[in-house]
Coordinates of C-alpha atoms and ligand atoms in Angstrom, one line a residue:
X72 CA 27.1 -92.2 -19.5
X73 CA 24.5 -91.8 -17.6
X74 CA 21.7 -89.5 -18.2
X75 CA 19.4 -87.6 -15.7
X76 CA 16.3 -85.8 -16.8
X77 CA 13.8 -83.7 -14.4
X78 CA 10.9 -84.8 -13.2
X79 CA 9.0 -82.9 -15.6
X80 CA 10.4 -84.2 -18.8
X81 CA 10.0 -87.7 -17.5
X82 CA 6.3 -86.9 -16.8
X83 CA 5.4 -85.4 -20.5
X84 CA 7.8 -88.3 -22.0
X85 CA 5.5 -90.6 -20.2
X86 CA 2.2 -89.2 -21.2
X87 CA 3.6 -88.9 -25.2
X88 CA 4.0 -93.0 -25.3
X89 CA 0.9 -94.0 -23.2
X90 CA -0.7 -92.8 -26.1
X91 CA 0.9 -95.0 -27.9
X92 CA 0.5 -98.2 -26.1
X93 CA -2.0 -100.1 -24.3
X94 CA -3.1 -99.2 -20.9
X95 CA -0.4 -100.3 -17.9
X96 CA 2.5 -101.2 -20.2
X97 CA 4.4 -99.2 -18.8
X98 CA 3.7 -99.8 -15.2
X99 CA 4.1 -103.6 -16.6
X100 CA 7.8 -102.9 -17.7
X101 CA 8.3 -101.1 -14.4
X102 CA 7.3 -103.8 -12.6
X103 CA 9.1 -106.6 -14.8
X104 CA 12.4 -105.2 -14.5
X105 CA 12.0 -104.1 -10.9
X106 CA 10.9 -107.5 -10.2
X107 CA 13.9 -109.1 -12.1
X108 CA 16.5 -106.6 -10.3
X109 CA 15.3 -108.1 -6.9
X110 CA 15.5 -111.8 -7.7
X111 CA 19.2 -111.0 -9.4
X112 CA 20.0 -109.4 -5.5
X113 CA 17.9 -112.6 -3.4
X114 CA 19.9 -114.7 -5.7
X115 CA 17.3 -117.4 -4.8
X116 CA 13.6 -116.3 -4.8
X117 CA 11.9 -119.2 -3.5
X118 CA 10.8 -119.2 -0.1
X119 CA 12.6 -116.2 0.4
X120 CA 10.9 -113.1 2.3
X121 CA 9.9 -110.0 0.5
X122 CA 8.0 -107.0 2.0
X123 CA 6.8 -103.8 -0.3
X124 CA 6.0 -100.8 1.3
X125 CA 3.7 -99.4 -0.8
X126 CA 2.3 -95.7 -0.9
X127 CA -0.7 -94.5 -2.3
X128 CA 0.7 -93.3 -5.9
X129 CA 1.5 -95.2 -8.7
X130 CA 5.3 -95.6 -6.9
X131 CA 3.4 -97.9 -4.4
X132 CA 1.8 -99.9 -7.5
X133 CA 5.3 -100.5 -9.1
X134 CA 6.0 -102.1 -6.0
X135 CA 3.0 -103.9 -5.6
X136 CA 3.5 -105.5 -9.3
X137 CA 6.6 -106.5 -8.9
X138 CA 6.1 -108.1 -5.4
X139 CA 2.8 -110.3 -7.1
X140 CA 5.6 -111.5 -9.3
X141 CA 7.8 -112.6 -7.1
X142 CA 5.5 -114.1 -5.3
X143 CA 5.0 -116.2 -8.4
X144 CA 8.4 -117.1 -8.2
X145 CA 7.8 -118.4 -4.7
X146 CA 9.1 -115.9 -2.2
X147 CA 7.0 -115.3 0.4
X148 CA 5.2 -111.6 0.3
X149 CA 3.5 -109.0 2.5
X150 CA 2.6 -105.6 1.4
X151 CA 2.3 -102.9 3.9
X152 CA -0.3 -100.5 2.6
X153 CA 0.2 -97.0 4.0
X154 CA -3.3 -95.6 2.3
X155 CA -5.4 -99.2 2.7
X156 CA -8.3 -97.1 1.2
X157 CA -6.5 -95.5 -1.5
X158 CA -3.8 -98.0 -2.5
X159 CA -2.9 -98.8 -6.2
X160 CA -5.8 -100.7 -6.8
X161 CA -4.8 -103.5 -9.6
X162 CA -1.5 -104.0 -8.0
X163 CA -3.5 -104.6 -4.6
X164 CA -5.4 -106.7 -6.4
X165 CA -2.4 -108.8 -8.4
X166 CA -0.7 -109.4 -4.8
X167 CA -3.6 -110.8 -3.4
X168 CA -4.1 -112.9 -6.9
X169 CA -0.4 -114.3 -6.0
X170 CA -1.3 -115.4 -2.2
X171 CA 0.4 -112.1 -0.9
X172 CA -0.3 -111.1 2.9
X173 CA -1.9 -107.8 2.8
X174 CA -1.4 -105.7 6.1
X175 CA -2.0 -101.6 7.2
X176 CA 1.4 -99.8 8.3
X177 CA -0.9 -97.7 10.4
X178 CA -2.8 -101.1 12.6
X179 CA -1.7 -101.6 15.8
X180 CA -1.2 -105.3 15.9
X181 CA -1.7 -108.2 13.6
X182 CA -2.9 -108.4 10.1
X183 CA -4.4 -105.4 10.6
X184 CA -7.0 -102.7 8.9
X185 CA -9.4 -105.6 7.8
X186 CA -7.2 -106.1 4.2
X187 CA -5.8 -109.6 5.4
X188 CA -4.9 -111.4 2.4
X189 CA -4.4 -114.8 3.0
X190 CA -0.4 -115.9 3.7
X191 CA 2.5 -116.1 0.9
X192 CA 3.4 -119.3 2.9
X193 CA 5.6 -120.2 5.8
X194 CA 8.3 -117.6 5.1
X195 CA 5.8 -114.5 5.0
X196 CA 3.6 -115.8 8.0
X197 CA 3.2 -113.5 9.8
X198 CA 4.0 -114.3 13.6
X199 CA 5.2 -110.8 15.6
X200 CA 9.3 -110.3 15.9
X201 CA 10.8 -108.2 18.2
X202 CA 12.2 -105.9 15.7
X203 CA 14.5 -103.3 16.8
X204 CA 12.6 -99.9 17.6
X205 CA 9.3 -101.3 16.6
X206 CA 7.0 -102.0 19.1
X207 CA 5.8 -105.7 19.6
X208 CA 2.4 -105.2 18.8
X209 CA 3.4 -103.8 15.2
X210 CA 2.2 -106.1 12.1
X211 CA 4.4 -104.5 9.6
X212 CA 7.3 -103.9 11.5
X213 CA 7.4 -107.4 12.7
X214 CA 7.4 -108.3 8.6
X215 CA 10.0 -105.7 8.1
X216 CA 12.1 -107.6 10.9
X217 CA 12.1 -110.7 9.4
X218 CA 12.3 -109.6 5.6
X219 CA 15.5 -111.1 3.8
X220 CA 14.1 -107.9 0.8
X221 CA 12.2 -104.4 1.2
X222 CA 11.0 -102.5 -1.5
X223 CA 10.2 -99.1 -0.9
X224 CA 7.3 -98.2 -3.0
X225 CA 6.0 -95.9 -0.2
X226 CA 6.3 -92.7 -3.0
X227 CA 8.6 -91.8 -6.5
X228 CA 8.6 -88.8 -8.3
X229 CA 5.2 -87.2 -6.9
X230 CA 6.9 -87.1 -3.4
X231 CA 6.4 -83.0 -1.4
X232 CA 8.4 -82.4 1.0
X233 CA 9.6 -84.6 4.1
X234 CA 7.8 -88.1 4.7
X235 CA 5.0 -88.4 6.6
X236 CA 4.8 -89.3 10.4
X237 CA 3.9 -93.4 9.2
X238 CA 6.6 -93.2 6.2
X239 CA 9.3 -92.1 8.8
X240 CA 8.2 -94.9 11.3
X241 CA 8.4 -97.3 8.7
X242 CA 12.0 -96.1 7.1
X243 CA 13.0 -96.6 10.6
X244 CA 12.3 -99.8 11.0
X245 CA 13.5 -100.6 7.6
X246 CA 17.0 -99.0 8.7
X247 CA 16.9 -101.5 11.8
X248 CA 16.1 -104.5 10.2
X249 CA 18.9 -106.3 8.4
X250 CA 16.9 -106.9 5.6
X251 CA 18.7 -105.6 1.7
X252 CA 16.3 -102.7 0.1
X253 CA 15.5 -101.8 -3.4
X254 CA 14.3 -98.4 -3.5
X255 CA 11.4 -98.0 -6.3
X256 CA 12.7 -95.4 -8.7
X257 CA 14.1 -93.5 -6.3
X258 CA 14.5 -93.8 -2.0
X259 CA 11.3 -92.6 -0.4
X260 CA 12.0 -89.1 1.3
X261 CA 14.8 -87.7 -1.4
X262 CA 13.9 -85.3 -4.1
X263 CA 14.2 -86.4 -7.4
X264 CA 15.8 -82.6 -9.0
X265 CA 18.1 -81.3 -6.6
X266 CA 19.1 -84.8 -4.3
X267 CA 18.0 -82.7 -1.3
X268 CA 16.5 -84.6 1.9
X269 CA 14.0 -82.9 3.6
X270 CA 14.3 -85.0 7.2
X271 CA 14.1 -89.1 7.3
X272 CA 14.6 -90.9 4.0
X273 CA 14.8 -94.5 3.7
X274 CA 18.5 -96.0 3.5
X275 CA 18.3 -97.8 0.5
X276 CA 21.2 -101.0 -0.8
X277 CA 19.9 -100.5 -4.5
X278 CA 17.3 -98.3 -6.6
X279 CA 15.5 -99.2 -9.7
X280 CA 14.9 -96.1 -11.9
X281 CA 12.5 -95.9 -14.5
X282 CA 13.0 -94.5 -18.2
X283 CA 15.5 -92.4 -17.0
X284 CA 17.8 -91.1 -13.8
X285 CA 16.6 -88.5 -11.6
X286 CA 19.2 -86.0 -10.9
X287 CA 18.7 -86.6 -7.4
X288 CA 19.7 -90.3 -7.6
X289 CA 23.2 -89.0 -8.8
X290 CA 23.7 -86.2 -6.1
X291 CA 24.3 -86.2 -2.7
X292 CA 23.6 -86.3 -0.1
X293 CA 20.1 -88.0 -1.5
X294 CA 23.0 -90.0 -3.9
X295 CA 24.2 -91.8 -0.5
X296 CA 20.6 -93.3 0.2
X297 CA 20.4 -94.8 -3.5
X298 CA 23.0 -97.5 -2.8
X299 CA 23.6 -98.8 -6.7
X300 CA 21.6 -97.2 -9.2
X301 CA 20.1 -99.1 -11.8
X302 CA 17.8 -98.2 -14.6
X303 CA 15.2 -99.9 -16.5
X304 CA 14.3 -99.0 -19.9
X305 CA 10.7 -99.0 -20.3
X306 CA 10.7 -97.1 -24.0
X307 CA 10.1 -93.7 -22.9
X308 CA 13.5 -92.7 -24.5
X309 CA 12.6 -91.1 -28.1
X310 CA 10.3 -88.8 -26.1
X311 CA 12.8 -87.4 -23.6
X312 CA 14.8 -84.1 -24.3
X313 CA 18.3 -83.6 -23.8
X314 CA 19.6 -84.3 -20.2
X315 CA 19.3 -81.3 -17.3
X316 CA 22.5 -83.9 -16.1
X317 CA 24.6 -86.4 -16.6
X318 CA 27.6 -88.4 -15.3
X319 CA 30.2 -90.3 -17.3
X320 CA 31.6 -93.6 -16.6
X321 CA 34.1 -95.4 -17.2
X322 CA 33.9 -96.1 -21.3
X323 CA 33.2 -92.4 -21.2
X324 CA 35.9 -91.8 -19.8
X325 CA 38.5 -94.5 -21.9
X326 CA 37.5 -92.7 -25.3
X327 CA 38.1 -89.4 -23.3
X328 CA 41.3 -89.9 -22.1
X329 CA 44.4 -88.6 -24.2
X330 CA 47.5 -90.8 -25.3
X331 CA 50.5 -90.8 -27.2
X332 CA 50.4 -91.8 -30.9
X333 CA 53.4 -92.6 -33.0
X334 CA 53.2 -89.1 -34.2
X335 CA 53.3 -87.5 -30.6
X336 CA 56.6 -85.4 -29.4
X337 CA 56.7 -83.6 -26.2
X338 CA 54.5 -80.1 -27.4
X339 CA 52.2 -82.2 -30.0
X340 CA 51.1 -83.6 -26.2
X341 CA 50.4 -80.3 -24.5
X342 CA 52.9 -78.4 -22.2
X343 CA 50.9 -77.3 -19.3
X344 CA 51.8 -74.4 -17.3
X345 CA 51.9 -74.1 -13.5
X346 CA 51.5 -70.9 -11.9
X347 CA 51.2 -72.1 -7.9
X348 CA 52.6 -71.8 -4.6
X349 CA 54.4 -69.2 -2.7
X350 CA 57.2 -68.9 0.4
X351 CA 54.4 -69.7 3.0
X352 CA 52.6 -72.6 0.4
X353 CA 55.1 -74.2 -1.1
X354 CA 53.9 -77.1 -0.9
X355 CA 50.9 -76.8 -3.2
X356 CA 53.1 -76.0 -6.3
X357 CA 54.6 -79.5 -5.4
X358 CA 51.2 -81.0 -5.1
X359 CA 49.8 -79.4 -8.0
X360 CA 52.8 -80.2 -10.6
X361 CA 52.0 -83.9 -9.4
X362 CA 48.6 -83.7 -10.9
X363 CA 49.8 -82.2 -13.8
X364 CA 52.2 -85.3 -14.5
X365 CA 49.3 -87.2 -14.3
X366 CA 47.3 -86.0 -16.6
X367 CA 48.7 -86.9 -19.9
X368 CA 50.5 -83.5 -21.5
X369 CA 54.1 -84.0 -22.4
X370 CA 55.7 -81.6 -20.1
X371 CA 55.1 -79.8 -16.7
X372 CA 55.9 -75.9 -17.0
X373 CA 55.9 -74.5 -13.2
X374 CA 56.5 -71.0 -12.9
X375 CA 56.9 -69.1 -9.7
X376 CA 58.6 -69.2 -6.1
X377 CA 58.7 -72.8 -5.2
X378 CA 60.6 -73.8 -8.5
X379 CA 63.1 -75.4 -5.8
X380 CA 60.7 -77.1 -4.0
X381 CA 59.1 -78.7 -7.4
X382 CA 62.6 -80.1 -8.8
X383 CA 63.7 -81.8 -5.7
X384 CA 60.5 -83.6 -6.2
X385 CA 60.3 -83.5 -9.8
X386 CA 63.0 -83.6 -12.0
X387 CA 61.2 -83.5 -15.1
X388 CA 59.2 -80.4 -14.3
X389 CA 60.7 -77.0 -16.4
X390 CA 61.0 -74.9 -13.7
X391 CA 61.1 -71.0 -14.3
X392 CA 61.0 -68.0 -11.7
X393 CA 59.9 -65.2 -14.1
X394 CA 56.5 -64.1 -15.5
X395 CA 54.1 -66.4 -17.0
X396 CA 54.0 -64.7 -20.0
X397 CA 57.9 -65.1 -20.0
X398 CA 57.7 -68.8 -19.4
X399 CA 58.0 -70.3 -23.1
X400 CA 55.4 -72.3 -24.6
X401 CA 52.5 -73.9 -22.9
X402 CA 49.4 -75.0 -24.0
X403 CA 46.9 -74.7 -20.7
X404 CA 47.5 -73.2 -17.5
X405 CA 46.8 -73.7 -13.8
X406 CA 47.0 -70.9 -11.6
X407 CA 45.9 -70.4 -7.8
X408 CA 46.6 -73.1 -5.5
X409 CA 48.9 -71.5 -2.2
X410 CA 49.8 -68.4 -4.9
X411 CA 48.6 -66.3 -1.1
X412 CA 46.1 -63.1 -2.3
X413 CA 48.7 -60.4 -2.7
X414 CA 49.4 -57.8 -5.0
X415 CA 51.9 -60.3 -6.8
X416 CA 49.5 -63.1 -7.2
X417 CA 47.1 -60.5 -8.6
X418 CA 49.1 -59.8 -11.2
X419 CA 50.3 -62.9 -12.6
X420 CA 47.0 -64.5 -12.2
X421 CA 45.8 -61.5 -14.3
X422 CA 49.1 -62.7 -16.7
X423 CA 47.7 -65.9 -17.1
X424 CA 43.9 -64.7 -17.5
X425 CA 45.2 -62.8 -20.6
X426 CA 46.8 -65.5 -22.3
X427 CA 44.8 -67.3 -25.2
X428 CA 44.9 -70.5 -24.4
X429 CA 42.9 -72.7 -21.8
X430 CA 43.5 -71.8 -18.3
X431 CA 42.1 -73.2 -14.9
X432 CA 42.4 -71.0 -12.1
X433 CA 41.8 -72.2 -8.4
X434 CA 42.0 -71.5 -4.6
X435 CA 43.5 -68.3 -4.1
X436 CA 43.7 -67.6 -7.6
X437 CA 39.8 -67.1 -7.3
X438 CA 39.6 -64.9 -4.8
X439 CA 42.0 -62.3 -7.0
X440 CA 41.2 -62.9 -10.0
X441 CA 39.1 -60.1 -12.3
X442 CA 35.8 -61.0 -12.6
X443 CA 36.1 -59.0 -15.8
X444 CA 38.7 -60.7 -17.3
X445 CA 37.4 -64.1 -16.8
X446 CA 34.2 -62.8 -18.7
X447 CA 36.4 -61.5 -21.5
X448 CA 38.3 -64.7 -22.0
X449 CA 37.8 -66.8 -25.3
X450 CA 39.4 -70.0 -25.0
X451 CA 38.0 -72.4 -22.5
X452 CA 38.3 -71.2 -18.6
X453 CA 37.7 -73.6 -15.7
X454 CA 37.1 -72.5 -12.2
X455 CA 37.6 -75.0 -9.3
X456 CA 36.1 -73.4 -6.1
X457 CA 34.6 -75.6 -2.9
X458 CA 31.6 -74.3 -1.6
X459 CA 33.5 -71.3 0.1
X460 CA 35.1 -70.0 -2.7
X461 CA 31.5 -70.2 -4.6
X462 CA 30.0 -68.9 -2.2
X463 CA 32.6 -66.1 -2.2
X464 CA 31.8 -65.5 -5.7
X465 CA 28.0 -65.4 -5.6
X466 CA 28.0 -62.9 -2.9
X467 CA 25.7 -65.6 -0.7
X468 CA 26.5 -68.1 2.3
X469 CA 28.0 -71.2 1.9
X470 CA 25.1 -72.7 3.5
X471 CA 22.9 -71.5 0.6
X472 CA 26.0 -72.9 -1.8
X473 CA 25.6 -76.4 -0.1
X474 CA 21.7 -76.7 0.8
X475 CA 21.5 -76.1 -3.2
X476 CA 24.6 -77.1 -5.3
X477 CA 23.1 -77.6 -8.4
X478 CA 21.5 -74.5 -8.8
X479 CA 24.6 -72.4 -7.4
X480 CA 26.9 -74.5 -9.6
X481 CA 24.8 -73.4 -12.8
X482 CA 24.5 -69.7 -11.3
X483 CA 27.8 -69.0 -11.4
X484 CA 28.8 -70.8 -15.0
X485 CA 26.7 -68.6 -16.5
X486 CA 27.4 -65.5 -14.5
X487 CA 31.2 -66.2 -14.9
X488 CA 30.9 -67.6 -18.4
X489 CA 32.8 -70.4 -17.6
X490 CA 33.2 -73.9 -16.6
X491 CA 32.9 -74.4 -12.9
X492 CA 33.7 -77.4 -11.0
X493 CA 32.2 -77.3 -7.5
X494 CA 34.3 -79.6 -5.1
X495 CA 32.6 -82.1 -2.6
X496 CA 31.2 -85.4 -2.1
X497 CA 29.7 -84.9 -5.2
X498 CA 31.5 -82.8 -7.8
X499 CA 29.3 -81.0 -10.1
X500 CA 30.9 -79.5 -13.2
X501 CA 28.3 -76.8 -15.1
X502 CA 29.0 -74.7 -18.4
X503 CA 27.0 -71.8 -19.0
X504 CA 24.8 -74.0 -21.1
X505 CA 24.2 -78.0 -21.3
X506 CA 23.7 -80.6 -18.7
X507 CA 25.7 -80.6 -15.8
X508 CA 28.0 -83.2 -15.2
X509 CA 28.3 -85.5 -11.7
X510 CA 30.7 -87.4 -10.3
X511 CA 30.7 -89.3 -7.6
X512 CA 34.0 -91.8 -7.9
X513 CA 35.3 -89.5 -4.9
X514 CA 35.8 -90.7 -1.1
X515 CA 35.2 -88.7 2.0
X516 CA 39.0 -89.5 2.7
X517 CA 39.8 -87.1 -0.2
X518 CA 39.0 -84.1 2.5
X519 CA 42.3 -84.2 3.2
X520 CA 44.6 -80.7 2.8
X521 CA 45.9 -80.3 -0.6
X522 CA 43.7 -83.3 -2.3
X523 CA 42.4 -80.0 -4.5
X524 CA 46.1 -78.8 -6.0
X525 CA 46.9 -82.1 -7.2
X526 CA 43.4 -82.1 -8.8
X527 CA 43.6 -78.6 -10.6
X528 CA 47.0 -79.9 -12.1
X529 CA 45.5 -82.7 -13.2
X530 CA 42.6 -80.9 -15.1
X531 CA 45.4 -78.4 -16.1
X532 CA 46.7 -81.5 -17.6
X533 CA 44.1 -82.8 -19.4
X534 CA 43.3 -79.4 -20.9
X535 CA 46.8 -78.8 -22.3
X536 CA 46.2 -82.2 -24.1
X537 CA 43.4 -80.8 -25.8
X538 CA 40.6 -81.4 -23.9
X539 CA 37.2 -79.4 -23.5
X540 CA 36.9 -77.5 -20.3
X541 CA 33.8 -79.5 -19.4
X542 CA 36.0 -82.8 -20.8
X543 CA 38.5 -81.8 -18.6
X544 CA 37.0 -80.8 -15.9
X545 CA 34.6 -84.0 -15.3
X546 CA 37.5 -86.5 -16.2
X547 CA 39.8 -84.8 -14.1
X548 CA 37.3 -85.4 -11.1
X549 CA 36.5 -89.0 -12.2
X550 CA 40.4 -90.2 -12.0
X551 CA 41.2 -87.8 -8.3
X552 CA 38.2 -89.8 -7.1
X553 CA 38.9 -93.2 -8.1
X554 CA 42.6 -92.3 -7.2
X555 CA 41.3 -91.3 -3.7
X556 CA 39.7 -95.0 -3.8
X557 CA 42.6 -96.6 -4.8
X558 CA 45.2 -94.9 -1.8
X559 CA 45.5 -96.7 1.3
X560 CA 44.0 -94.6 4.0
X561 CA 44.3 -92.3 6.0
X562 CA 46.5 -90.8 2.7
X563 CA 47.6 -87.4 2.6
X564 CA 47.6 -85.4 -0.8
X565 CA 51.0 -86.5 -2.2
X566 CA 50.4 -89.9 -2.1
X567 CA 47.2 -89.6 -4.8
X568 CA 48.7 -88.4 -8.0
X569 CA 50.8 -92.0 -8.2
X570 CA 47.4 -93.7 -8.4
X571 CA 46.3 -92.2 -11.3
X572 CA 48.1 -94.5 -13.6
X573 CA 46.6 -97.3 -11.5
X574 CA 43.1 -96.3 -12.4
X575 CA 42.5 -95.4 -15.3
X576 CA 39.7 -97.0 -17.2
X577 CA 41.0 -100.3 -19.5
X578 CA 41.3 -99.6 -23.1
X579 CA 43.8 -96.3 -22.7
X580 CA 46.9 -96.0 -22.4
X581 CA 48.2 -95.5 -25.8
X582 CA 50.3 -98.7 -26.3
Ligands
NPW1377 N1 6.4 -91.4 -14.8 C1 6.8 -92.7 -15.3 O1 7.5 -92.8 -16.6 C2 6.6 -94.2 -14.8 C3 6.3 -93.7 -13.6 N2 6.2 -95.0 -13.1 C4 6.0 -94.7 -10.9 O2 5.1 -93.7 -11.0 C5 5.3 -93.1 -10.4 C6 4.9 -91.6 -10.1 O3 3.8 -92.0 -9.5 P1 2.9 -91.2 -8.8 O4 2.8 -89.5 -9.8 O5 1.5 -92.0 -8.6 O6 3.3 -90.4 -8.0 P2 4.0 -91.4 -6.6 O7 5.8 -91.1 -6.4 O8 3.7 -92.9 -6.2 O9 3.7 -90.3 -4.9 C7 2.2 -89.7 -5.2 C8 1.9 -90.4 -3.7 O10 2.6 -90.1 -2.5 C9 2.1 -89.7 -1.9 N3 3.0 -88.6 -1.2 C10 4.1 -87.3 -1.3 N4 4.8 -87.1 -0.8 C11 4.8 -87.6 0.5 C12 5.5 -88.2 1.4 N5 6.2 -87.0 1.9 N6 5.4 -88.9 2.2 C13 4.2 -90.2 2.2 N7 3.9 -89.9 0.8 C14 3.8 -88.6 0.4 C15 0.9 -88.7 -2.1 O11 -0.3 -88.8 -0.9 P3 -1.8 -87.6 -1.1 O12 -0.4 -86.6 -1.0 O13 -1.7 -87.6 -2.6 O14 -1.9 -87.8 -0.2 C16 0.7 -89.7 -3.4 O15 -0.5 -90.6 -3.2 C17 7.0 -93.1 -10.6 O16 8.0 -92.7 -9.4 C18 7.2 -94.3 -10.7 O17 7.8 -95.4 -9.8 C19 6.2 -96.4 -13.5 O18 5.2 -97.1 -12.8 C20 5.9 -96.1 -14.8 C21 6.4 -94.9 -15.4
ADP1378 N1 33.6 -86.0 2.2 C1 33.9 -86.1 0.6 N2 33.7 -87.3 -0.3 C2 34.0 -86.9 -1.7 N3 34.9 -86.4 -1.7 C3 35.6 -85.2 -1.3 C4 34.9 -84.7 -0.1 N4 35.0 -83.6 0.6 C5 36.0 -83.4 -0.1 N5 36.3 -84.2 -1.1 C6 37.0 -83.7 -2.6 O1 38.4 -83.4 -1.8 C7 39.2 -82.2 -2.7 C8 39.4 -80.7 -2.1 O2 39.7 -80.1 -2.3 P1 40.3 -78.5 -1.4 O3 38.6 -78.8 -1.2 O4 40.2 -77.9 -3.0 O5 41.3 -79.3 -0.4 P2 42.3 -78.7 -0.5 O6 42.1 -77.2 -0.6 O7 43.0 -78.5 0.7 O8 43.7 -79.0 -1.6 C9 38.3 -82.0 -3.8 O9 38.4 -82.6 -5.3 C10 36.6 -82.7 -3.4 O10 35.8 -83.0 -4.2
K1379 K1 10.3 -95.0 -3.5

């Protein structure tokens, strides 16, 4: 599991630990881990050109100390200072002592700002290159253009608002160069708490973060800027409170996935009931059933008007045309995909919500479900809106939900006293309490008609197999995302379910 904590929690834990260890210990640990990660990315350190962009805070300090460590291993290093007067004194001294070159980001030419600290060797010599989008006289731009690796230490968890003009210019130069980019703690310009970006931000290939993940590293759009996130343990773990967000990894999913045992029969494995499709949208029924058949429950019961289409595609489905309450044994229901919003749809959704078993409501089901009926339920309830559906449920604009997804998914979960899975490029899963689960296994190719129907069937099947609401929703989103990545592109939603067995993490399968 990846755990993420708020900036406030990180700062408090840092204070607790700092009171117990010699001064500078945490930054030394952070910089050591950072330098090791950079060395790993470079492969060979000796003779490579490394540039650190250093802001005036501790984030810049981390970058400078790491740069000094790389210089000691033979890299030619250049520190680009955004605020030379306020640069981290210890970090700067370390770079100078290691023979690194120091330049001022704002200087118009040469090794400007009077802070030239000597050359770190041939590889870092400051000849002025012609970087794309960077003026020929710009020493910082030239160093960035020639770099093998750039460390982004402009700003970390102390960042406020969008990047300032100097930083914006450097972020653009970094993007134009072919250098690998490692963000220090966070890509500069992204919001640590929410994953929002205000204007320009640094685009990293990897982010080395300290102590714990920050929610913004795991949530889009910031997650797209972070590249591969890596955690360096600096010892604050024992002082951190419960996380605000978390993300399942393969091992967590493998441990949660249901698999039959010697004593299993189809009823013990769980029967999932699917109420979906209509004369107008029979395909939604087929797609939801396709997902349900791949979740690991023992049987799929379809109830509705699209039984012929379902059975033609999936002969193993148990099909009936009557009411959900007369359909026979069901351990969890999925209601809503393609159901329409007529009176009849309202009635069957109400019937399903009245059942004392786990229920997932999606799509049209969300439009016709009675809020009080949802709130009154005792068995787990999972709602799976996309941003537009969540906006309708909350009575806000879709754009508001999209801009502040974390806030809105939490609010909806509390208002409806249910597990809410908010779909999108990163999928967020919130229960009324506890950490929000973040899933980013998906791909933009999943934005294809009907892919949400497959997801709802899959999650319903996991509910029927016995997973709780939060686990079923997050495991379902995880597998659905991986299935999208495994499918040849472009794909149709009907191709997704067959990929699910191929992407189940190792260690499961019940064999
Ligand atoms: N917590 C921990 O456990 C540990 C934390 N560690 C490290 O400390 C980092 C936090 O350091 P921090 O508190 O000094 O803040 P930081 O991120 O450097 O930013 C402040 C500076 O940025 C500036 N600035 C602000 N906004 C800006 C913008 N939009 N665009 C441009 N500039 C902007 C702001 O300028 P000012 O407003 O003062 O003019 C100020 O100078 C953390 O991320 C981690 O790397 C590790 O060493 C080990 C343990
Ligand atoms: N850009 C994206 N990146 C990753 N996944 C996405 C992206 N856009 C949509 N998805 C996923 O695709 C699915 C779309 O579901 P939904 O909006 O309900 O579509 P439909 O109603 O057509 O089935 C969701 O699982 C969602 O998280
Ligand atoms: K940074």
